[in-house]
Coordinates of C-alpha atoms in Angstrom, one line a residue:
Chain V
M1 CA 139.7 103.3 60.9
G2 CA 138.3 102.5 57.5
K3 CA 137.7 99.1 56.1
I4 CA 140.6 96.6 54.9
L5 CA 140.4 93.8 52.7
M6 CA 141.5 90.7 54.4
K7 CA 141.3 87.1 53.9
G8 CA 138.7 85.3 56.4
N9 CA 141.6 83.3 58.2
E10 CA 143.8 86.3 58.6
A11 CA 140.9 88.4 59.9
I12 CA 140.0 85.7 62.3
G13 CA 143.4 86.0 63.9
E14 CA 143.5 89.7 63.8
A15 CA 140.0 89.6 65.6
A16 CA 141.3 87.4 68.5
I17 CA 144.2 89.9 69.1
R18 CA 141.7 92.9 69.0
A19 CA 139.4 91.0 71.5
G20 CA 142.5 90.9 73.6
C21 CA 143.4 87.2 73.3
L22 CA 147.3 87.0 73.3
N23 CA 147.5 83.1 73.6
Y24 CA 147.1 80.9 70.5
F25 CA 147.8 77.4 70.4
A26 CA 147.4 75.5 67.0
Y27 CA 148.5 72.8 64.7
P28 CA 148.3 73.7 60.8
I29 CA 145.6 72.0 58.7
T30 CA 143.9 73.1 55.5
P31 CA 141.7 75.3 54.9
Q32 CA 142.5 77.3 57.7
S33 CA 146.5 77.4 57.9
E34 CA 146.5 80.9 57.2
V35 CA 145.6 81.8 60.7
A36 CA 148.6 80.2 62.3
E37 CA 150.9 81.6 59.5
Y38 CA 149.3 85.1 60.2
L39 CA 149.6 84.9 64.1
S40 CA 153.1 83.4 64.0
R41 CA 154.0 86.7 62.6
R42 CA 151.5 88.9 64.4
M43 CA 151.5 87.4 68.2
P44 CA 155.4 88.3 68.7
E45 CA 154.5 91.9 67.4
V46 CA 151.9 92.2 70.2
G47 CA 153.7 90.4 72.9
G48 CA 151.4 87.3 72.5
V49 CA 152.2 83.5 72.3
F50 CA 151.8 81.3 69.3
L51 CA 152.8 78.0 70.3
Q52 CA 152.5 75.0 67.4
G53 CA 151.6 72.0 69.3
E54 CA 152.8 68.4 68.3
S55 CA 149.2 67.6 67.5
E56 CA 145.6 68.8 68.1
V57 CA 145.5 66.6 71.1
A58 CA 148.4 68.4 72.8
V59 CA 146.8 71.9 71.7
G60 CA 143.6 70.9 73.3
Y61 CA 145.3 70.5 76.7
M62 CA 147.3 73.5 76.1
L63 CA 144.1 75.5 75.8
F64 CA 143.0 73.7 79.1
G65 CA 146.1 74.8 81.0
A66 CA 146.2 78.4 79.7
A67 CA 142.2 78.9 80.5
G68 CA 142.7 77.0 83.8
S69 CA 145.4 79.7 85.0
G70 CA 143.1 82.5 84.0
E71 CA 144.4 83.4 80.5
R72 CA 142.4 84.2 77.4
A73 CA 143.0 81.4 74.9
F74 CA 142.0 80.3 71.6
T75 CA 142.9 77.9 68.6
T76 CA 141.6 77.3 65.1
S77 CA 141.6 74.1 63.4
S78 CA 139.6 72.2 60.7
S79 CA 137.4 69.0 61.1
P80 CA 139.8 66.2 61.7
G81 CA 141.7 68.4 64.0
V82 CA 138.7 69.2 66.0
S83 CA 138.1 65.4 66.4
L84 CA 141.4 65.2 68.0
M85 CA 140.5 68.0 70.2
S86 CA 137.4 66.8 71.3
E87 CA 138.4 65.0 74.4
A88 CA 139.9 68.1 75.7
I89 CA 136.7 70.0 74.8
S90 CA 134.8 67.8 76.9
Y91 CA 137.1 68.2 79.8
I92 CA 137.3 72.0 79.2
S93 CA 133.4 72.0 79.3
S94 CA 133.2 70.0 82.7
A95 CA 135.7 72.1 84.2
E96 CA 133.8 75.3 83.2
L97 CA 136.6 77.0 81.4
P98 CA 136.2 79.8 78.7
V99 CA 138.1 78.8 75.5
V100 CA 137.5 79.8 72.1
F101 CA 137.5 77.4 69.2
V102 CA 137.2 78.0 65.6
N103 CA 136.6 75.3 63.1
I104 CA 136.9 76.0 59.3
V105 CA 135.1 73.1 58.3
R106 CA 136.2 70.8 55.4
G107 CA 134.6 67.9 53.9
G108 CA 134.6 64.6 55.8
P109 CA 134.2 61.9 57.1
G110 CA 137.9 60.8 57.8
L111 CA 140.4 62.8 55.9
G112 CA 137.4 63.8 53.4
G113 CA 138.7 66.8 51.3
I114 CA 139.8 70.4 51.8
L115 CA 136.9 72.3 50.3
P116 CA 134.0 74.0 52.0
S117 CA 131.6 71.9 54.1
Q118 CA 129.1 72.2 57.0
A119 CA 129.4 68.6 57.8
D120 CA 130.6 69.2 61.3
Y121 CA 127.2 70.6 62.5
F122 CA 126.5 67.2 64.7
Q123 CA 130.0 67.6 66.2
A124 CA 129.7 71.1 67.1
T125 CA 126.1 71.1 68.4
K126 CA 125.7 67.7 69.8
G127 CA 129.0 67.1 71.2
G128 CA 132.1 65.5 69.5
G129 CA 133.4 64.5 72.7
H130 CA 131.7 62.5 75.7
G131 CA 129.2 63.4 78.4
D132 CA 126.5 65.9 78.9
Y133 CA 128.3 69.2 77.5
R134 CA 127.2 72.0 75.1
L135 CA 129.1 74.5 73.3
L136 CA 127.9 77.9 72.3
V137 CA 128.2 77.6 68.5
M138 CA 128.2 80.7 66.1
A139 CA 128.1 80.4 62.3
P140 CA 129.3 83.4 60.4
A141 CA 128.3 84.0 56.8
S142 CA 130.7 86.7 56.0
V143 CA 134.3 87.8 56.6
Q144 CA 133.1 90.7 58.7
E145 CA 130.7 88.3 61.0
A146 CA 133.5 86.2 61.4
V147 CA 135.6 88.9 62.9
D148 CA 132.5 90.0 65.0
M149 CA 131.6 86.6 66.2
V150 CA 135.4 85.9 67.2
M151 CA 135.4 89.2 69.2
M152 CA 132.3 88.6 71.0
A153 CA 133.2 85.0 71.5
F154 CA 135.7 85.7 74.4
S155 CA 133.3 87.5 76.4
L156 CA 130.7 85.0 76.0
A157 CA 133.0 82.2 76.9
E158 CA 133.8 84.0 80.1
K159 CA 130.1 85.1 80.7
Y160 CA 129.1 81.4 80.9
R161 CA 132.5 79.9 81.8
N162 CA 132.0 77.7 78.8
P163 CA 134.0 76.7 75.5
V164 CA 132.6 79.0 72.7
M165 CA 133.0 77.6 68.8
I166 CA 133.0 79.4 65.8
L167 CA 131.9 77.2 63.0
G168 CA 132.8 78.5 59.7
D169 CA 133.0 76.6 56.2
G170 CA 136.2 76.7 54.2
L171 CA 135.2 79.5 52.0
I172 CA 134.8 82.0 55.0
G173 CA 138.2 81.2 55.7
Q174 CA 139.6 81.5 52.1
M175 CA 137.6 84.4 50.8
M176 CA 138.6 88.1 51.0
E177 CA 136.2 90.6 52.1
P178 CA 136.4 94.3 53.4
V179 CA 136.3 94.1 57.2
E180 CA 136.5 96.6 60.2
F181 CA 137.4 95.7 63.7
S182 CA 134.9 97.3 66.0
D183 CA 136.3 98.6 69.4
H184 CA 133.1 98.2 71.2
L185 CA 133.2 94.5 70.7
K186 CA 136.5 94.5 72.9
S187 CA 135.8 93.3 76.3
E188 CA 137.9 93.3 79.4
P189 CA 138.5 89.9 80.9
S190 CA 136.0 89.1 83.6
N191 CA 136.8 88.6 87.1
K192 CA 138.8 85.5 86.8
D193 CA 139.6 85.1 90.4
A194 CA 136.5 83.1 91.1
W195 CA 137.8 80.4 89.0
A196 CA 141.4 80.7 87.7
T197 CA 144.1 78.8 89.5
N198 CA 146.3 82.1 89.7
G199 CA 147.3 81.7 93.2
M200 CA 145.7 82.5 96.6
D201 CA 148.2 85.2 97.3
T202 CA 147.5 87.0 93.9
R203 CA 144.0 87.2 94.7
K204 CA 144.5 87.7 98.4
S205 CA 141.9 84.6 98.9
K206 CA 142.0 82.0 101.4
E207 CA 140.0 79.7 99.1
R208 CA 141.7 77.6 96.8
N209 CA 140.5 77.3 93.1
L210 CA 140.7 73.8 91.6
V211 CA 140.2 72.7 88.0
K212 CA 138.8 69.3 87.9
S213 CA 136.2 67.1 85.9
L214 CA 136.1 64.0 88.2
F215 CA 133.2 63.5 90.5
L216 CA 133.1 60.0 91.8
D217 CA 130.1 60.8 94.2
A218 CA 126.8 60.2 92.4
Q219 CA 125.1 62.9 94.0
L220 CA 127.9 65.5 93.3
L221 CA 128.1 64.5 89.8
E222 CA 124.3 64.9 89.5
E223 CA 124.5 68.4 91.1
H224 CA 127.4 69.3 88.7
N225 CA 125.4 68.2 85.6
L226 CA 122.4 70.1 86.9
A227 CA 124.4 73.2 87.1
L228 CA 125.8 72.5 83.8
K229 CA 122.3 72.0 82.4
A230 CA 121.0 75.3 84.0
K231 CA 123.8 77.2 82.2
Y232 CA 122.9 75.7 78.6
D233 CA 119.1 76.6 79.5
R234 CA 120.3 80.2 80.3
M235 CA 122.2 80.2 76.9
K236 CA 118.8 79.1 75.1
Q237 CA 116.9 82.1 76.9
E238 CA 119.6 84.6 76.2
E239 CA 121.8 83.9 73.2
V240 CA 119.8 82.8 70.2
R241 CA 120.8 85.0 67.2
Y242 CA 119.5 84.4 63.8
E243 CA 118.8 86.8 60.8
P244 CA 115.3 86.8 59.2
Y245 CA 115.2 87.6 55.4
N246 CA 112.1 88.5 53.2
I247 CA 110.2 87.2 56.4
D248 CA 107.4 89.9 56.1
S249 CA 106.3 88.7 52.5
D250 CA 103.6 86.3 51.7
Y251 CA 106.0 83.4 51.3
R252 CA 105.0 79.9 50.0
A253 CA 108.5 78.3 51.3
L254 CA 110.7 79.0 54.2
I255 CA 114.3 78.3 53.8
V256 CA 116.6 77.5 56.8
S257 CA 120.2 78.0 55.9
Y258 CA 123.5 79.2 57.6
G259 CA 127.0 80.2 56.7
T260 CA 128.0 80.4 53.0
M261 CA 125.0 78.2 51.9
S262 CA 122.7 81.0 53.3
R263 CA 124.2 83.6 51.0
V264 CA 123.5 81.3 47.8
C265 CA 120.1 81.3 49.3
K266 CA 119.8 85.0 49.5
T267 CA 120.5 85.6 46.0
A268 CA 118.2 82.6 45.0
I269 CA 115.4 84.4 47.1
D270 CA 116.2 87.8 45.3
N271 CA 115.9 86.2 41.9
M272 CA 112.8 84.4 42.7
K273 CA 111.3 87.7 44.0
T274 CA 111.8 89.4 40.6
E275 CA 109.8 86.5 39.0
G276 CA 107.0 86.9 41.7
I277 CA 107.9 84.0 43.8
E278 CA 108.1 84.9 47.5
V279 CA 110.5 82.8 49.8
A280 CA 111.6 83.7 53.1
M281 CA 114.6 82.5 55.1
I282 CA 115.6 82.3 58.7
R283 CA 119.5 82.1 59.1
P284 CA 120.6 80.8 62.5
Q285 CA 123.8 82.6 63.5
T286 CA 123.9 80.5 66.8
L287 CA 123.6 76.7 66.0
F288 CA 123.5 76.2 69.6
P289 CA 121.2 77.6 71.1
F290 CA 119.2 77.0 67.8
P291 CA 116.6 79.5 66.8
I292 CA 113.6 77.0 67.7
N293 CA 110.7 79.4 68.4
P294 CA 111.5 81.8 65.4
I295 CA 111.7 78.9 62.9
R296 CA 108.4 77.3 64.3
K297 CA 106.5 80.9 64.1
A298 CA 107.7 81.4 60.7
A299 CA 106.9 77.7 59.4
S300 CA 103.4 78.1 61.0
K301 CA 102.6 81.3 58.9
K302 CA 99.5 80.8 56.5
G303 CA 100.8 80.0 53.1
C304 CA 103.7 78.5 53.8
V305 CA 103.8 75.0 52.2
A306 CA 107.4 73.7 52.6
V307 CA 110.3 74.4 54.9
I308 CA 113.7 73.4 53.3
S309 CA 117.0 73.3 55.0
F310 CA 119.8 73.8 52.6
E311 CA 122.9 72.5 54.1
L312 CA 126.6 71.6 53.0
S313 CA 126.2 68.2 54.3
M314 CA 123.9 65.3 54.1
G315 CA 121.3 66.5 56.2
Q316 CA 122.3 67.4 59.8
M317 CA 120.6 70.8 60.8
V318 CA 117.5 69.4 59.2
E319 CA 117.1 67.4 62.1
D320 CA 116.9 70.5 64.4
V321 CA 114.7 72.2 61.6
E322 CA 112.1 69.3 62.2
R323 CA 112.5 69.4 65.8
S324 CA 111.7 73.1 65.7
V325 CA 108.6 72.8 62.9
Q326 CA 107.0 70.2 65.0
G327 CA 105.0 68.9 62.3
K328 CA 103.5 72.3 61.4
C329 CA 104.8 72.3 57.9
P330 CA 106.4 69.5 55.8
V331 CA 110.1 69.8 56.2
Y332 CA 112.6 68.8 53.3
W333 CA 116.6 68.8 52.9
H334 CA 118.7 69.6 50.1
G335 CA 122.6 69.5 50.3
K336 CA 126.0 68.6 49.0
A337 CA 128.9 67.2 50.9
G338 CA 131.6 66.9 48.3
G339 CA 132.9 70.5 48.5
E340 CA 130.9 71.9 45.5
I341 CA 128.5 74.8 46.6
P342 CA 125.2 74.6 45.2
T343 CA 124.5 77.6 42.9
P344 CA 121.4 79.9 43.2
E345 CA 119.8 78.1 40.2
E346 CA 120.0 74.9 41.9
V347 CA 118.3 76.3 45.2
I348 CA 115.5 77.6 42.9
D349 CA 115.1 74.4 41.3
K350 CA 114.8 72.7 44.6
V351 CA 112.3 75.2 46.0
R352 CA 110.2 74.7 42.9
S353 CA 110.3 70.8 43.3
F354 CA 109.3 71.0 47.0
T355 CA 106.6 73.6 46.6
Chain H
M1 CA 124.3 96.2 39.8
Q2 CA 126.8 93.4 40.4
K3 CA 129.7 92.7 38.1
E4 CA 132.0 89.6 38.4
V5 CA 135.5 88.9 37.0
M6 CA 137.2 85.9 36.7
F7 CA 141.0 85.9 36.6
A8 CA 142.6 82.6 35.3
G9 CA 146.1 81.2 34.5
F10 CA 148.6 79.1 36.1
G11 CA 150.2 79.4 39.6
G12 CA 153.0 81.9 39.4
Q13 CA 151.3 84.4 37.0
G14 CA 150.2 86.5 39.7
I15 CA 146.5 85.7 39.2
L16 CA 145.3 85.9 42.8
L17 CA 147.4 89.5 43.0
I18 CA 145.5 91.2 40.3
G19 CA 142.2 89.9 41.4
N20 CA 143.3 91.2 44.9
I21 CA 144.2 94.6 43.3
L22 CA 141.0 94.9 41.4
A23 CA 139.0 93.9 44.7
H24 CA 140.9 96.5 46.6
T25 CA 140.4 99.3 44.1
A26 CA 136.5 98.7 44.1
M27 CA 136.3 98.7 47.7
E28 CA 138.2 102.1 47.8
E29 CA 135.7 103.3 45.5
G30 CA 132.9 102.4 48.0
F31 CA 131.7 99.1 46.5
E32 CA 130.9 95.8 48.2
V33 CA 133.5 93.3 47.1
A34 CA 134.4 89.5 47.6
W35 CA 137.5 87.9 46.3
V36 CA 137.0 84.2 45.9
P37 CA 140.1 82.2 45.3
S38 CA 140.3 78.4 43.7
Y39 CA 141.8 76.6 46.5
G40 CA 142.7 73.1 46.4
P41 CA 145.8 71.0 46.4
E42 CA 147.3 73.7 44.2
M43 CA 151.1 73.7 43.2
R44 CA 153.2 76.2 41.1
G45 CA 152.7 75.6 37.5
G46 CA 149.0 74.3 38.3
T47 CA 145.8 76.1 37.5
A48 CA 145.2 78.9 39.5
Y49 CA 141.9 81.3 39.4
C50 CA 139.9 83.8 41.4
L51 CA 136.6 85.5 41.2
V52 CA 136.2 89.1 42.2
V53 CA 132.5 90.1 42.7
I54 CA 131.9 93.8 42.8
S55 CA 128.4 95.0 43.8
D56 CA 126.6 98.3 44.9
R57 CA 124.8 96.2 47.5
P58 CA 125.6 93.4 50.0
I59 CA 126.8 90.4 47.9
G60 CA 124.7 87.5 48.2
S61 CA 126.3 84.2 46.4
P62 CA 130.2 84.6 46.3
I63 CA 129.9 81.8 43.9
V64 CA 128.8 82.7 40.4
R65 CA 128.3 80.2 37.6
N66 CA 128.4 82.8 34.7
P67 CA 130.8 85.5 35.4
M68 CA 130.5 88.9 33.4
H69 CA 134.1 89.2 32.4
L70 CA 137.2 86.9 31.8
I71 CA 141.0 87.6 32.0
A72 CA 142.7 84.5 30.7
M73 CA 146.5 84.1 31.0
N74 CA 146.8 80.8 29.6
R75 CA 145.1 78.6 27.1
P76 CA 143.4 75.8 29.5
S77 CA 141.9 78.9 31.5
L78 CA 140.3 80.4 28.3
E79 CA 138.9 76.9 27.2
K80 CA 137.5 76.4 30.5
F81 CA 135.9 79.8 31.3
A82 CA 135.2 81.4 27.9
P83 CA 132.0 79.4 27.3
V84 CA 130.4 80.5 30.5
I85 CA 131.1 84.3 30.3
K86 CA 127.9 86.5 29.9
P87 CA 127.1 87.9 26.7
D88 CA 128.8 91.4 26.1
G89 CA 131.5 90.6 28.8
V90 CA 134.9 91.7 28.3
V91 CA 137.3 88.7 27.8
V92 CA 141.1 89.6 27.8
I93 CA 143.2 86.9 25.9
N94 CA 146.7 86.7 26.6
S95 CA 147.9 86.1 23.1
S96 CA 151.4 85.7 23.8
L97 CA 150.5 82.3 25.2
I98 CA 147.2 81.7 23.5
P99 CA 147.1 81.1 20.0
V100 CA 143.2 80.7 19.8
S101 CA 140.3 83.0 20.3
S102 CA 137.5 82.6 22.6
G103 CA 135.2 81.3 19.8
R104 CA 132.5 83.6 21.0
D105 CA 130.9 86.5 19.0
D106 CA 128.9 87.9 21.7
V107 CA 131.6 89.1 23.9
D108 CA 134.1 92.0 23.8
E109 CA 137.2 90.1 23.1
L110 CA 140.5 91.9 23.5
L111 CA 143.7 90.0 22.4
V112 CA 146.7 91.5 24.4
P113 CA 150.4 90.1 24.2
A114 CA 151.0 90.4 27.6
N115 CA 154.0 88.3 28.1
D116 CA 155.7 90.1 24.9
I117 CA 154.7 93.6 26.4
A118 CA 156.1 92.7 29.7
K119 CA 159.3 91.4 28.4
D120 CA 159.7 94.5 26.3
L121 CA 159.3 96.5 29.6
G122 CA 162.0 94.6 31.2
S123 CA 160.3 91.7 33.2
V124 CA 158.0 89.1 32.1
K125 CA 156.6 88.9 35.8
V126 CA 154.6 92.1 35.1
A127 CA 152.5 90.3 32.5
N128 CA 149.7 90.2 35.1
I129 CA 149.6 93.8 35.4
V130 CA 149.6 94.6 31.6
A131 CA 146.4 92.3 31.5
L132 CA 145.0 94.1 34.4
G133 CA 145.6 97.5 32.9
A134 CA 144.0 96.4 29.6
F135 CA 140.9 94.9 31.4
V136 CA 140.1 98.2 33.5
A137 CA 140.9 100.5 30.5
R138 CA 138.6 98.4 28.3
S139 CA 135.7 97.4 30.9
K140 CA 135.9 100.8 32.9
I141 CA 134.9 98.6 35.8
V142 CA 136.9 101.0 38.2
D143 CA 138.7 104.3 37.6
F144 CA 142.0 103.8 36.0
E145 CA 143.7 106.3 38.4
G146 CA 142.2 104.3 41.1
I147 CA 144.0 101.1 40.1
R148 CA 147.4 103.0 39.5
K149 CA 147.0 104.0 43.1
C150 CA 146.2 100.6 44.4
V151 CA 149.1 99.0 42.5
Q152 CA 151.7 101.7 44.0
E153 CA 150.3 100.7 47.5
Q154 CA 150.7 97.1 46.6
F155 CA 154.3 97.6 46.0
A156 CA 154.9 100.2 48.6
S157 CA 157.3 97.9 50.6
K158 CA 159.1 97.0 47.3
E159 CA 159.5 100.6 46.1
K160 CA 161.8 99.9 43.2
L161 CA 159.1 97.7 41.4
I162 CA 156.6 100.6 41.2
P163 CA 157.9 102.2 37.9
I164 CA 157.9 98.9 36.1
N165 CA 154.5 98.1 37.2
M166 CA 153.0 101.5 36.4
A167 CA 154.5 101.3 32.9
A168 CA 152.9 97.8 32.7
L169 CA 149.5 99.2 33.5
D170 CA 149.8 101.9 31.1
A171 CA 151.1 99.6 28.3
G172 CA 148.1 97.5 29.1
K173 CA 145.8 100.5 28.5
K174 CA 147.5 101.3 25.4
A175 CA 146.8 97.7 24.1
A176 CA 143.2 98.2 25.1
N177 CA 142.8 101.3 23.2
P178 CA 145.4 101.4 20.3
N179 CA 143.9 104.7 18.7
I180 CA 144.3 106.7 22.0
S181 CA 147.7 107.7 22.8

């Protein structure tokens, strides 16, 4: 099949269906309401379910229930909606159930605005809900990458029995780009009999599966948290994804940027190259696990005098960049949080001022 | 080589649609494309614009401060975007609704009475397609036959609208090249 031109939000909805997910629970919110609009039409065509919850709180627990019964389930929302789901995300993480969340981020805090933003970085990577849990967080920089990540997310969620979040900014949802849906990214559901409450007769087992997150015994809760930690540590070993750009040049500065902002940085890097100024970039594709070692290595290269985190926020990822660089090079931040996206010219000005 | 086209007007003029048709045509011709809408708390009658980026290599920033070309369907759009268009770009002005020029002497300005032409064809709704036809004929940004094919595909589910939209494209082409029959 050739490429088709699709809006990010609609492509995300289609990608979930192509990945074999037939359960979509959601509540509309700009800038991702087109996913719900699209799937309200598409899900009945493929025998799936779209159920609009009475609020995002309800949606979170619909996902909890569906996943607990062994069904692939996902939702899409935007920042304030994800805040409302955060309690359920904590419970789902503790119960070790695979659910895919898509956050098409808008400006905040509070109701904020509806324009593109990356201000939910902390919420996604450091926990918006309570307790020691981690989400596997992927950040697409194009509509095609959003499609690929959504399709991969379901098998990753099942591999780790852990929620996966796709963190896209508003532009990824609203923009149209050519996409194709790769069949090789489609995965068969994993063996859910190990955890799904699908009936002992169904799976011909004498063991009952229990979905729970309450461990009143200190030792049991400690063991539970250690098991979760081992899982997050395994993600750090196996799931770090990033794209290096112009990294083989003799660069004076290293940019760290993701999502739409990273595309602006790419154009800036190309433009600086024509003027003889070399700048490299590491674009994290996973925000958790964060590409700590690649960034440290790139920042340590001889001749690199600045590491700059460009973000559509007031400086969130920069804390992980500092943690990665570990003082081997000065770290700077530049960003905007009102909804306006810095231009390549602005990026070039900032690179000049920091180097 | 990257080219950017800004389509601008008021909500209801079919601005996003003609941007979509151009992006689709360019994609069929093998180019990388991005279609970036203005989105905000918009309403019918408010401003609407979209930027189409066409490139022969992967597109970096989809946000462009100085687009190459402009199709302005109403006066506020012309006043907002004409000053930022790159020199030598094509600026299509819907002269049915815009009584002024771009004020630029370094662009290829093209006055097209799109609404009047559309009314003569039978429906003011195709003014956007008239402007698109004029722009493609003048800029040669994609093959004209390609854009005809895409408009046909666009209206495949509303077949009775195809003839008037084809006529609108051709009328736009004629307006862009009055000396060529």
